[in-house]
Amino acid sequence: MKYSKKHILLALLLPLQIVIIQILSQKTAWIETYYSNGLYPYISKALRLIFGWFPFSIGDIIGLYLLVIVLKNIYVLFTNKFKNFIPKLLGLFAFLSVLHFCFYLFWGLNYFRAPLAKNLKLTQGEYTTEELYETTKNIASEFNRVHCDITQNDTVKVIVPYSSKEIYDIAPYGYINLASTYPQLQYHFPSIKSSLVSTFQSYNGTSGYINPITIEAQINNQIPKTGFAATTCHEIAHQIGWAAENDANFIGFLAATFHDDLYFNYSGYRMAYTYCIRELRKRDKSLAKKVMQTINKGILKDYNNSYLHWKQYENPIEPYLKKGYNSYLKANKQSKGINSYSYVVDLLIAYNKNK
């Protein structure tokens, strides 16, 4: 039985990598200075230049190819009654070692950087129900205003006239406007694609993701168009180095609302209102109801349309997939897991107070 020396070496490097990552996760200042604002921008721009011009997702193709290889090896292992099991296992750990290394080098270390609030000089912390109510009310007002600017009728539902490709093409303009206020959030060399596994994403309840190996922003092209622009801006935020979901949500909101296009503004306020009203409902149902009663009927029709869209993809496996993603987030210093998305409310309140 032959053992590959290369596989043995790579497999042995995996636990060493894990220890190093655990140490680096405690070195926030070092990550911020030397990785997130040092090495990462060069890696990100290079990968976006290399893969951005392809009209389809290279990352998805690589992922599907690797999945086929893994499944094929598992099949061969079973059909051969676990012959050469140890060499195959070493090969698997060698593969995981390389994947782990690329994940953290190309993007993953951004999970351990300093919070966005510190970078933007926003005071983030505990907030009162009154502060939440005031922020939600202000966002609802802007949401209604933009809706009426588009439809000229508060009972009419917004219909986004753009294709997915058109949204990808104009999304960076929001970041150009945003960079005039926050130069650290500038974005160059777009690499935004529709995911080749959008149907799978719909069934697991996700709207988009960043491929951490190719740094392509992957959008589920089956989601309702009124949320499409904010999702695209969210994934771009991941590309420029903001891994935490609440930080990416807030930057996505800023980029969408700084955009000159009303449909982007609508999508940004839609996202912000969704998170705020959800949190307000948890704290004070009567105050939440008070705000909800002010929302234009056309917006409510949009939300109902979105509910019906996601309803058709409900399945018994989705909760388990979300549990897996929840564990992944917690393993990368997002202690609240999936709930960390809603932490954008802290930032929205801080931003509202600054304004």
JSON list of N, CA, C and O in Angstrom, two decimals, residues 3 12 58 62 71 106 132 205 213 230 252 272 274 284 317 322 337 345:
[
{"chain": "A", "resi": 3, "resn": "TYR", "atom": "N", "xyz": [1.72, 5.27, 0.13]},
{"chain": "A", "resi": 3, "resn": "TYR", "atom": "CA", "xyz": [1.23, 6.52, 0.71]},
{"chain": "A", "resi": 3, "resn": "TYR", "atom": "C", "xyz": [1.94, 7.69, 0.04]},
{"chain": "A", "resi": 3, "resn": "TYR", "atom": "O", "xyz": [3.18, 7.69, -0.05]},
{"chain": "A", "resi": 12, "resn": "LEU", "atom": "N", "xyz": [-0.96, 16.80, 7.40]},
{"chain": "A", "resi": 12, "resn": "LEU", "atom": "CA", "xyz": [-0.39, 17.20, 8.68]},
{"chain": "A", "resi": 12, "resn": "LEU", "atom": "C", "xyz": [-0.43, 18.72, 8.87]},
{"chain": "A", "resi": 12, "resn": "LEU", "atom": "O", "xyz": [-0.46, 19.22, 10.00]},
{"chain": "A", "resi": 58, "resn": "ILE", "atom": "N", "xyz": [-17.23, 31.15, -12.71]},
{"chain": "A", "resi": 58, "resn": "ILE", "atom": "CA", "xyz": [-16.13, 30.18, -12.71]},
{"chain": "A", "resi": 58, "resn": "ILE", "atom": "C", "xyz": [-16.10, 29.44, -11.36]},
{"chain": "A", "resi": 58, "resn": "ILE", "atom": "O", "xyz": [-15.85, 28.24, -11.30]},
{"chain": "A", "resi": 62, "resn": "ILE", "atom": "N", "xyz": [-16.03, 25.40, -10.72]},
{"chain": "A", "resi": 62, "resn": "ILE", "atom": "CA", "xyz": [-14.98, 24.74, -9.92]},
{"chain": "A", "resi": 62, "resn": "ILE", "atom": "C", "xyz": [-15.61, 23.94, -8.78]},
{"chain": "A", "resi": 62, "resn": "ILE", "atom": "O", "xyz": [-15.26, 22.80, -8.53]},
{"chain": "A", "resi": 71, "resn": "LEU", "atom": "N", "xyz": [-17.68, 12.91, -4.88]},
{"chain": "A", "resi": 71, "resn": "LEU", "atom": "CA", "xyz": [-18.73, 11.88, -4.94]},
{"chain": "A", "resi": 71, "resn": "LEU", "atom": "C", "xyz": [-18.25, 10.64, -5.70]},
{"chain": "A", "resi": 71, "resn": "LEU", "atom": "O", "xyz": [-18.57, 9.50, -5.32]},
{"chain": "A", "resi": 106, "resn": "PHE", "atom": "N", "xyz": [-7.34, 33.91, 0.72]},
{"chain": "A", "resi": 106, "resn": "PHE", "atom": "CA", "xyz": [-7.98, 34.71, -0.32]},
{"chain": "A", "resi": 106, "resn": "PHE", "atom": "C", "xyz": [-9.08, 35.62, 0.22]},
{"chain": "A", "resi": 106, "resn": "PHE", "atom": "O", "xyz": [-9.36, 36.65, -0.38]},
{"chain": "A", "resi": 132, "resn": "LEU", "atom": "N", "xyz": [-34.97, 52.57, 18.55]},
{"chain": "A", "resi": 132, "resn": "LEU", "atom": "CA", "xyz": [-35.34, 51.64, 17.47]},
{"chain": "A", "resi": 132, "resn": "LEU", "atom": "C", "xyz": [-36.60, 52.13, 16.75]},
{"chain": "A", "resi": 132, "resn": "LEU", "atom": "O", "xyz": [-36.68, 52.10, 15.52]},
{"chain": "A", "resi": 205, "resn": "GLY", "atom": "N", "xyz": [-32.98, 28.89, 0.88]},
{"chain": "A", "resi": 205, "resn": "GLY", "atom": "CA", "xyz": [-33.41, 30.18, 1.42]},
{"chain": "A", "resi": 205, "resn": "GLY", "atom": "C", "xyz": [-32.38, 31.28, 1.39]},
{"chain": "A", "resi": 205, "resn": "GLY", "atom": "O", "xyz": [-32.43, 32.20, 2.20]},
{"chain": "A", "resi": 213, "resn": "ILE", "atom": "N", "xyz": [-12.97, 31.71, -3.14]},
{"chain": "A", "resi": 213, "resn": "ILE", "atom": "CA", "xyz": [-11.77, 31.31, -3.88]},
{"chain": "A", "resi": 213, "resn": "ILE", "atom": "C", "xyz": [-11.56, 32.19, -5.11]},
{"chain": "A", "resi": 213, "resn": "ILE", "atom": "O", "xyz": [-10.45, 32.59, -5.44]},
{"chain": "A", "resi": 230, "resn": "ALA", "atom": "N", "xyz": [-30.28, 45.49, -3.56]},
{"chain": "A", "resi": 230, "resn": "ALA", "atom": "CA", "xyz": [-29.67, 45.50, -2.23]},
{"chain": "A", "resi": 230, "resn": "ALA", "atom": "C", "xyz": [-28.82, 44.25, -2.02]},
{"chain": "A", "resi": 230, "resn": "ALA", "atom": "O", "xyz": [-27.75, 44.30, -1.41]},
{"chain": "A", "resi": 252, "resn": "GLY", "atom": "N", "xyz": [-24.28, 47.47, 2.10]},
{"chain": "A", "resi": 252, "resn": "GLY", "atom": "CA", "xyz": [-25.22, 47.27, 1.00]},
{"chain": "A", "resi": 252, "resn": "GLY", "atom": "C", "xyz": [-26.34, 48.30, 1.03]},
{"chain": "A", "resi": 252, "resn": "GLY", "atom": "O", "xyz": [-26.74, 48.85, -0.01]},
{"chain": "A", "resi": 272, "resn": "ALA", "atom": "N", "xyz": [-33.53, 47.66, 4.84]},
{"chain": "A", "resi": 272, "resn": "ALA", "atom": "CA", "xyz": [-33.38, 48.26, 6.16]},
{"chain": "A", "resi": 272, "resn": "ALA", "atom": "C", "xyz": [-34.69, 48.20, 6.95]},
{"chain": "A", "resi": 272, "resn": "ALA", "atom": "O", "xyz": [-34.70, 47.87, 8.14]},
{"chain": "A", "resi": 274, "resn": "THR", "atom": "N", "xyz": [-37.11, 46.05, 6.62]},
{"chain": "A", "resi": 274, "resn": "THR", "atom": "CA", "xyz": [-37.41, 44.66, 6.97]},
{"chain": "A", "resi": 274, "resn": "THR", "atom": "C", "xyz": [-36.74, 44.27, 8.28]},
{"chain": "A", "resi": 274, "resn": "THR", "atom": "O", "xyz": [-37.38, 43.67, 9.16]},
{"chain": "A", "resi": 284, "resn": "ASP", "atom": "N", "xyz": [-41.77, 45.58, 20.91]},
{"chain": "A", "resi": 284, "resn": "ASP", "atom": "CA", "xyz": [-43.03, 46.27, 21.23]},
{"chain": "A", "resi": 284, "resn": "ASP", "atom": "C", "xyz": [-43.98, 46.14, 20.04]},
{"chain": "A", "resi": 284, "resn": "ASP", "atom": "O", "xyz": [-43.87, 46.88, 19.05]},
{"chain": "A", "resi": 317, "resn": "ILE", "atom": "N", "xyz": [-35.66, 20.08, 4.23]},
{"chain": "A", "resi": 317, "resn": "ILE", "atom": "CA", "xyz": [-34.19, 20.05, 4.35]},
{"chain": "A", "resi": 317, "resn": "ILE", "atom": "C", "xyz": [-33.63, 21.42, 4.69]},
{"chain": "A", "resi": 317, "resn": "ILE", "atom": "O", "xyz": [-32.57, 21.54, 5.31]},
{"chain": "A", "resi": 322, "resn": "LYS", "atom": "N", "xyz": [-29.62, 25.50, 7.00]},
{"chain": "A", "resi": 322, "resn": "LYS", "atom": "CA", "xyz": [-29.41, 26.74, 7.74]},
{"chain": "A", "resi": 322, "resn": "LYS", "atom": "C", "xyz": [-28.64, 26.48, 9.03]},
{"chain": "A", "resi": 322, "resn": "LYS", "atom": "O", "xyz": [-27.85, 27.33, 9.45]},
{"chain": "A", "resi": 337, "resn": "GLY", "atom": "N", "xyz": [-24.36, 33.64, 14.85]},
{"chain": "A", "resi": 337, "resn": "GLY", "atom": "CA", "xyz": [-24.68, 32.84, 13.67]},
{"chain": "A", "resi": 337, "resn": "GLY", "atom": "C", "xyz": [-25.55, 33.60, 12.68]},
{"chain": "A", "resi": 337, "resn": "GLY", "atom": "O", "xyz": [-25.29, 34.75, 12.36]},
{"chain": "A", "resi": 345, "resn": "VAL", "atom": "N", "xyz": [-29.22, 46.37, 12.48]},
{"chain": "A", "resi": 345, "resn": "VAL", "atom": "CA", "xyz": [-30.09, 47.35, 13.13]},
{"chain": "A", "resi": 345, "resn": "VAL", "atom": "C", "xyz": [-29.28, 48.27, 14.03]},
{"chain": "A", "resi": 345, "resn": "VAL", "atom": "O", "xyz": [-29.51, 49.48, 14.08]}
]
